[in-house]
Structure formats: C-alpha cells, structure tokens
Short mmCIF file of C-alpha atoms in Angstrom, two decimals:
data_model
loop_
_atom_site.label_atom_id
_atom_site.label_comp_id
_atom_site.label_asym_id
_atom_site.label_seq_id
_atom_site.Cartn_x
_atom_site.Cartn_y
_atom_site.Cartn_z
CA UNK A 1 -88.19 -28.92 38.88
CA UNK A 2 -91.50 -29.48 37.13
CA UNK A 3 -91.69 -32.24 34.51
CA UNK A 4 -94.05 -30.05 32.50
CA UNK A 5 -91.35 -27.49 31.80
CA UNK A 6 -89.93 -27.84 28.28
CA UNK A 7 -86.60 -29.65 28.02
CA UNK A 8 -84.26 -28.73 25.16
CA UNK A 9 -81.34 -30.84 23.93
CA UNK A 10 -78.90 -28.59 22.11
CA UNK A 11 -75.21 -28.24 21.15
CA UNK A 12 -72.69 -26.75 23.55
CA UNK A 13 -72.19 -23.00 23.58
CA UNK A 14 -69.13 -21.32 25.19
CA UNK A 15 -71.34 -19.64 27.79
CA UNK A 16 -72.42 -23.09 29.06
CA UNK A 17 -69.01 -24.00 30.48
CA UNK A 18 -69.56 -22.56 33.95
CA UNK A 19 -72.90 -24.29 34.46
CA UNK A 20 -71.51 -27.61 33.19
CA UNK A 21 -68.62 -27.42 35.64
CA UNK A 22 -70.99 -26.58 38.50
CA UNK A 23 -73.20 -29.54 37.55
CA UNK A 24 -70.30 -32.01 37.73
CA UNK A 25 -69.22 -30.59 41.08
CA UNK A 26 -72.77 -30.86 42.42
CA UNK A 27 -73.18 -34.50 41.33
CA UNK A 28 -69.66 -35.91 41.78
CA UNK A 29 -67.96 -33.60 44.24
CA UNK A 30 -64.22 -33.55 43.46
CA UNK A 31 -64.01 -37.18 42.28
CA UNK A 32 -64.82 -37.14 38.56
CA UNK A 33 -62.27 -38.90 36.36
CA UNK A 34 -61.94 -36.07 33.78
CA UNK A 35 -60.32 -33.17 35.70
CA UNK A 36 -61.09 -30.78 32.83
CA UNK A 37 -64.78 -30.67 33.85
CA UNK A 38 -63.81 -28.60 36.88
CA UNK A 39 -62.17 -25.94 34.69
CA UNK A 40 -64.70 -24.02 32.58
CA UNK A 41 -61.98 -22.57 30.35
CA UNK A 42 -60.80 -26.08 29.44
CA UNK A 43 -64.36 -27.24 28.72
CA UNK A 44 -64.50 -24.41 26.20
CA UNK A 45 -61.06 -25.21 24.78
CA UNK A 46 -61.79 -28.91 24.34
CA UNK A 47 -64.96 -28.11 22.43
CA UNK A 48 -63.35 -25.36 20.36
CA UNK A 49 -60.59 -27.76 19.26
CA UNK A 50 -63.06 -30.52 18.36
CA UNK A 51 -61.55 -32.94 20.88
CA UNK A 52 -64.90 -32.87 22.68
CA UNK A 53 -68.32 -32.48 21.07
CA UNK A 54 -70.60 -31.57 23.97
CA UNK A 55 -74.36 -31.26 24.09
CA UNK A 56 -76.54 -30.15 26.99
CA UNK A 57 -80.05 -30.64 28.29
CA UNK A 58 -81.50 -27.26 29.25
CA UNK A 59 -84.68 -26.35 31.09
CA UNK A 60 -85.70 -22.74 31.72
CA UNK A 61 -82.14 -21.55 31.00
CA UNK A 62 -80.69 -24.03 33.50
CA UNK A 63 -78.42 -26.86 32.31
CA UNK A 64 -79.70 -30.10 33.84
CA UNK A 65 -77.67 -32.58 31.78
CA UNK A 66 -74.50 -32.92 29.75
CA UNK A 67 -72.77 -35.52 27.59
CA UNK A 68 -69.97 -35.42 25.05
CA UNK A 69 -68.22 -37.35 22.33
CA UNK A 70 -64.47 -37.56 22.89
CA UNK A 71 -62.51 -37.76 19.64
CA UNK A 72 -58.83 -38.63 19.98
CA UNK A 73 -57.59 -37.06 16.76
CA UNK A 74 -58.89 -35.46 13.56
CA UNK A 75 -58.34 -38.82 11.81
CA UNK A 76 -60.04 -41.00 14.45
CA UNK A 77 -62.71 -43.35 13.14
CA UNK A 78 -64.46 -43.87 16.46
CA UNK A 79 -65.53 -41.62 19.31
CA UNK A 80 -66.17 -42.24 23.00
CA UNK A 81 -69.53 -41.32 24.51
CA UNK A 82 -68.51 -39.89 27.87
CA UNK A 83 -69.01 -37.28 30.60
CA UNK A 84 -72.71 -37.90 30.98
CA UNK A 85 -74.22 -36.20 34.00
CA UNK A 86 -77.81 -35.36 34.96
CA UNK A 87 -78.91 -33.27 37.91
CA UNK A 88 -80.37 -35.53 40.64
CA UNK A 89 -83.81 -33.87 40.55
CA UNK A 90 -84.16 -34.77 36.84
CA UNK A 91 -83.08 -38.43 37.04
CA UNK A 92 -85.67 -40.90 35.78
CA UNK A 93 -86.99 -38.67 33.01
CA UNK A 94 -84.97 -40.21 30.17
CA UNK A 95 -82.56 -37.28 29.83
CA UNK A 96 -79.48 -39.51 29.69
CA UNK A 97 -80.80 -41.68 26.86
CA UNK A 98 -81.91 -38.57 24.93
CA UNK A 99 -78.42 -37.10 25.22
CA UNK A 100 -76.83 -40.40 24.17
CA UNK A 101 -79.18 -40.87 21.22
CA UNK A 102 -78.51 -37.32 19.99
CA UNK A 103 -74.73 -37.77 20.15
CA UNK A 104 -74.87 -41.12 18.36
CA UNK A 105 -76.86 -39.42 15.62
CA UNK A 106 -74.23 -36.67 15.34
CA UNK A 107 -71.44 -39.26 15.17
CA UNK A 108 -73.23 -40.96 12.27
CA UNK A 109 -73.57 -37.62 10.45
CA UNK A 110 -69.86 -36.89 10.96
CA UNK A 111 -68.91 -40.20 9.33
CA UNK A 112 -67.68 -41.99 12.43
CA UNK A 113 -67.42 -45.78 12.16
CA UNK A 114 -68.20 -46.49 15.78
CA UNK A 115 -69.18 -45.00 19.14
CA UNK A 116 -67.67 -46.52 22.28
CA UNK A 117 -69.22 -46.18 25.74
CA UNK A 118 -67.49 -47.27 28.94
CA UNK A 119 -70.23 -47.94 31.48
CA UNK A 120 -69.48 -47.81 35.19
CA UNK A 121 -70.41 -51.19 36.64
CA UNK A 122 -71.77 -49.68 39.86
CA UNK A 123 -74.18 -47.42 37.95
CA UNK A 124 -77.10 -49.60 36.93
CA UNK A 125 -78.95 -46.90 34.97
CA UNK A 126 -76.16 -46.37 32.44
CA UNK A 127 -75.75 -50.14 31.99
CA UNK A 128 -79.44 -50.49 31.17
CA UNK A 129 -79.30 -47.60 28.71
CA UNK A 130 -76.80 -49.17 26.30
CA UNK A 131 -78.76 -52.06 24.81
CA UNK A 132 -81.85 -50.05 23.69
CA UNK A 133 -79.49 -47.75 21.76
CA UNK A 134 -77.91 -50.71 19.93
CA UNK A 135 -74.61 -50.93 21.82
CA UNK A 136 -72.87 -54.32 21.88
CA UNK A 137 -70.89 -55.40 24.95
CA UNK A 138 -67.35 -56.29 23.85
CA UNK A 139 -65.30 -56.38 27.05
CA UNK A 140 -64.55 -55.47 30.64
CA UNK A 141 -61.92 -53.18 32.13
CA UNK A 142 -61.63 -54.41 35.71
CA UNK A 143 -60.48 -51.99 38.46
CA UNK A 144 -59.72 -49.58 35.65
CA UNK A 145 -60.18 -46.05 37.04
CA UNK A 146 -60.70 -44.35 40.41
CA UNK A 147 -64.36 -44.41 41.40
CA UNK A 148 -66.30 -41.13 41.16
CA UNK A 149 -68.63 -42.49 43.84
CA UNK A 150 -66.37 -43.83 46.61
CA UNK A 151 -62.98 -42.45 47.62
CA UNK A 152 -60.16 -44.99 47.60
CA UNK A 153 -61.88 -47.54 45.35
CA UNK A 154 -61.59 -48.32 41.66
CA UNK A 155 -64.36 -48.93 39.17
CA UNK A 156 -64.84 -51.69 36.65
CA UNK A 157 -66.15 -50.54 33.28
CA UNK A 158 -68.31 -52.45 30.83
CA UNK A 159 -66.97 -51.70 27.36
CA UNK A 160 -69.72 -51.33 24.75
CA UNK A 161 -69.63 -50.40 21.07
CA UNK A 162 -72.21 -49.07 18.62
CA UNK A 163 -71.14 -49.86 15.04
CA UNK A 164 -72.23 -47.06 12.70
CA UNK A 165 -70.39 -48.61 9.77
CA UNK A 166 -69.25 -52.23 9.40
CA UNK A 167 -66.15 -53.11 11.40
CA UNK A 168 -66.12 -56.91 11.35
CA UNK A 169 -63.69 -59.03 13.30
CA UNK A 170 -61.10 -61.12 11.46
CA UNK A 171 -61.89 -64.78 11.00
CA UNK A 172 -59.15 -66.20 13.25
CA UNK A 173 -58.72 -68.82 15.95
CA UNK A 174 -59.73 -67.17 19.22
CA UNK A 175 -58.10 -68.16 22.53
CA UNK A 176 -59.69 -71.34 23.84
CA UNK A 177 -60.42 -69.94 27.32
CA UNK A 178 -62.58 -67.24 25.66
CA UNK A 179 -64.76 -69.70 23.74
CA UNK A 180 -67.60 -69.59 26.34
CA UNK A 181 -68.29 -65.93 25.51
CA UNK A 182 -66.47 -64.84 22.34
CA UNK A 183 -69.41 -65.78 20.09
CA UNK A 184 -71.53 -63.23 22.00
CA UNK A 185 -69.26 -60.55 20.52
CA UNK A 186 -68.52 -62.04 17.11
CA UNK A 187 -72.16 -62.72 16.18
CA UNK A 188 -73.43 -59.09 16.15
CA UNK A 189 -70.22 -57.66 14.66
CA UNK A 190 -69.62 -60.27 11.96
CA UNK A 191 -66.33 -61.56 10.55
CA UNK A 192 -64.20 -61.02 7.47
CA UNK A 193 -61.36 -62.97 5.89
CA UNK A 194 -59.02 -60.01 5.55
CA UNK A 195 -57.02 -58.70 8.49
CA UNK A 196 -57.67 -55.03 9.39
CA UNK A 197 -54.74 -52.69 8.98
CA UNK A 198 -52.48 -51.60 11.79
CA UNK A 199 -54.20 -49.19 14.18
CA UNK A 200 -52.75 -45.74 14.40
CA UNK A 201 -50.01 -44.02 12.41
CA UNK A 202 -47.14 -45.84 10.76
CA UNK A 203 -44.01 -46.02 12.86
CA UNK A 204 -45.89 -46.57 16.12
CA UNK A 205 -43.61 -48.44 18.60
CA UNK A 206 -44.10 -52.16 19.14
CA UNK A 207 -45.01 -51.53 22.80
CA UNK A 208 -46.54 -48.47 24.47
CA UNK A 209 -46.99 -48.09 28.23
CA UNK A 210 -48.91 -45.66 30.43
CA UNK A 211 -49.60 -45.77 34.15
CA UNK A 212 -51.48 -43.87 36.84
CA UNK A 213 -49.49 -45.49 39.65
CA UNK A 214 -52.11 -48.16 40.35
CA UNK A 215 -52.85 -49.32 36.80
CA UNK A 216 -50.46 -50.08 33.94
CA UNK A 217 -51.90 -50.14 30.41
CA UNK A 218 -49.78 -51.87 27.76
CA UNK A 219 -50.60 -51.43 24.07
CA UNK A 220 -48.93 -54.14 21.98
CA UNK A 221 -48.88 -52.95 18.38
CA UNK A 222 -46.44 -55.62 17.21
CA UNK A 223 -46.91 -59.09 18.64
CA UNK A 224 -43.52 -60.81 18.99
CA UNK A 225 -41.68 -63.01 21.48
CA UNK A 226 -39.41 -60.23 22.75
CA UNK A 227 -42.27 -57.90 23.66
CA UNK A 228 -44.24 -60.69 25.33
CA UNK A 229 -41.21 -61.76 27.39
CA UNK A 230 -40.66 -58.19 28.59
CA UNK A 231 -44.29 -57.84 29.68
CA UNK A 232 -43.91 -60.90 31.91
CA UNK A 233 -41.16 -59.01 33.81
CA UNK A 234 -43.49 -56.24 35.00
CA UNK A 235 -43.92 -55.85 38.78
CA UNK A 236 -47.08 -57.59 39.96
CA UNK A 237 -48.19 -55.24 42.73
CA UNK A 238 -50.59 -53.32 40.50
CA UNK A 239 -53.36 -54.02 38.02
CA UNK A 240 -52.18 -54.52 34.44
CA UNK A 241 -54.14 -54.27 31.19
CA UNK A 242 -52.64 -55.61 27.96
CA UNK A 243 -54.14 -54.55 24.64
CA UNK A 244 -52.91 -56.85 21.87
CA UNK A 245 -53.48 -56.01 18.22
CA UNK A 246 -55.79 -58.68 16.87
CA UNK A 247 -53.85 -60.76 14.34
CA UNK A 248 -53.31 -64.39 13.36
CA UNK A 249 -50.68 -64.72 16.11
CA UNK A 250 -53.21 -63.77 18.81
CA UNK A 251 -53.87 -67.29 20.10
CA UNK A 252 -50.18 -68.07 20.64
CA UNK A 253 -49.45 -64.61 22.07
CA UNK A 254 -52.33 -64.80 24.51
CA UNK A 255 -51.07 -68.16 25.80
CA UNK A 256 -47.77 -66.49 26.65
CA UNK A 257 -49.55 -63.77 28.64
CA UNK A 258 -51.87 -66.35 30.22
CA UNK A 259 -48.84 -68.10 31.71
CA UNK A 260 -47.81 -64.72 33.19
CA UNK A 261 -51.16 -64.43 35.00
CA UNK A 262 -53.22 -62.46 32.48
CA UNK A 263 -56.86 -63.36 31.82
CA UNK A 264 -59.07 -62.68 28.80
CA UNK A 265 -61.40 -59.68 29.11
CA UNK A 266 -62.77 -59.09 25.62
CA UNK A 267 -62.18 -56.75 22.71
CA UNK A 268 -61.69 -53.01 22.27
CA UNK A 269 -61.87 -51.10 18.97
CA UNK A 270 -58.78 -49.14 17.99
CA UNK A 271 -59.45 -45.45 17.42
CA UNK A 272 -57.99 -45.55 13.90
CA UNK A 273 -59.22 -48.97 12.76
CA UNK A 274 -58.92 -52.62 13.73
CA UNK A 275 -59.33 -54.24 17.14
CA UNK A 276 -57.39 -54.92 20.32
CA UNK A 277 -57.68 -58.07 22.43
CA UNK A 278 -57.90 -57.29 26.15
CA UNK A 279 -56.13 -59.27 28.87
CA UNK A 280 -55.75 -58.29 32.51
CA UNK A 281 -53.76 -59.31 35.57
CA UNK A 282 -53.59 -58.10 39.16
CA UNK A 283 -57.24 -57.10 39.53
CA UNK A 284 -58.80 -57.58 42.97
CA UNK A 285 -62.55 -57.18 42.42
CA UNK A 286 -64.34 -60.46 43.17
CA UNK A 287 -68.00 -59.60 42.64
CA UNK A 288 -69.94 -57.15 40.50
CA UNK A 289 -73.56 -56.29 39.80
CA UNK A 290 -73.62 -56.53 36.03
CA UNK A 291 -76.88 -56.09 34.13
CA UNK A 292 -75.48 -57.46 30.86
CA UNK A 293 -75.22 -61.25 30.77
CA UNK A 294 -72.40 -61.02 28.19
CA UNK A 295 -70.32 -58.93 30.63
CA UNK A 296 -71.20 -61.35 33.43
CA UNK A 297 -69.87 -64.29 31.42
CA UNK A 298 -66.58 -62.51 30.70
CA UNK A 299 -66.17 -61.62 34.37
CA UNK A 300 -67.01 -65.13 35.54
CA UNK A 301 -64.56 -66.69 33.09
CA UNK A 302 -61.75 -64.34 34.20
CA UNK A 303 -62.14 -65.69 37.75
CA UNK A 304 -62.87 -69.28 36.82
CA UNK A 305 -59.61 -70.05 35.10
CA UNK A 306 -57.20 -69.89 38.00
CA UNK A 307 -55.27 -67.06 39.74
CA UNK A 308 -54.51 -63.75 38.09
CA UNK A 309 -51.17 -62.82 39.60
#
C-alpha cells in the first residue's frame, strides 16, 4: 500500500461492517475481546443504537483502520475509546493517533465529560499514543482480560483518562500505601471540597458482581462494614477487582480490603459521574513493560507491599 495514496478518516457507514469485521479477523484472528466485531450485523446494530460511535480510515475504498467510542447509556458522561485496529501494512503512519484524535474531538462536541482508554500493556505503540493526546494515567487493571495476542494468557491494561470537562477528585485522605503515586493522578485532575454524587441511577444495589470465570469484578456503591466483610469471604483462586465509590470512608474501607489481600491500583471514572478506587487481589503477573512511569509506580507498589492473596 503506497503512502502517497490519500487516506480519509470518516464516520462509519452501514456498508463498512463487513470490511471492519474482516480487518479484525486479519489482525487478531479469533482472539479479540469484543465478540461483536466478528458479526457485521452487530457492528451495524451497535452503531445504529448509538452504543458505539465508529470511525474508519479508508484508502482507495479499502478500510485500513477502525476505532470507536463505546457509550454505556444515553445518560453516560464518559465514553471509552476502544476497538482500535490498523492493517499491518499501514502501521507506523500515524493512523491510530489520527483515529483517536478524531474521536476525542467528536466526544467533546457531543458534550462528554471524559474519554477513557484502556491500553494493552503488551502493545507499546498504544501506550505511547496516549500522552500526546492529553490522556492522564489513573490506574492499572492487572490480568484483566484474555489476551488478543497470546492464547491462554491475560492482559494488564493501563487505564487512562482525557478530561474534556472538569471532573476533580474530592479532597480526602487517600490510603497511605498509595501516597508514593497518588499525587501523579491528583495533580493533573485537581481537587474539590464537595463530594461527587453517587454514580449511576438511584436505587443501585450496595454491591454488584460480575465474573468471566477467571476474573471477578466487584462494584461497591455503598461502603459499609457488611459489604466489606462479605467481600473477604470470596474464593481466592481467581483474580478479583474491587471498585469502591470514592468517599470520606475510603481510607478505612481500603484498610479492610488490604487485610483481605487487596492492593491499591488507582482510580477509574464512573460512567455517570464521580470516581471509583481500584483494588485488586489474586493477580499473578510479576513483570510488565510499561512506558508510563506513573503506571510503573502503581505496579511496583502493588508488589512491594506484601502478598496479594
């Protein structure tokens, strides 16, 4: 493919779905984490419903790149930049960063507060792309999803955020074990005296759980002693991620989870406002090639402070 041929970045059209699916199959085989990309009809449906907002890179009527914003609900205040893929013969030409920049611009126009990007730790090019676009590293998700590159392994993701509107962190006492790196996150995001409202709709349960058989994700919407005691009872044979709503009780709550083997892994924005504190237990990865020194400090601290049962 000649570099002199004109490259066009444009919005998704229904007729693109087949080529997009073929591109993912060509690059990732059958291992990509979003199964919908293998089903052209679902690519079309997700875009028609607004759950995905895809754009493509096209050259001489051939789609050579794709990326999308994933929007959880019509009321979501942040979107995830995801499903980026570039044909191998076009890598190194800046197509990925052009797709990302275009989608971030669209998110700003649509009134989103924030764009989140989860960067695969084994993919150095995507890690390097985040900082020039203004993304701030806020956390790690260790052994989080099956790897699209190696069968039978799991990937660690660097969690990054691009604030499009202010979403400061509350001015609270952060867990002491996170002090070596928490200022790296607080400084670019800022703080406020008021506590952000509850994430999500009213009536959300105090504890939500989902699992893929190897990973359990716990969302703690109401921090109390009963919920924390129940979490400590979980079987320890798999990786566990706890997302605690950031509140004034965070320091005490995190100490309870720390005693159950959980370690601090940063912050994650809630889709409908506010922030979650991330803690993990049961991860097995011991070394990573991280190109962000903030992510490296979080990872090092998670291993430094004793076992993570």
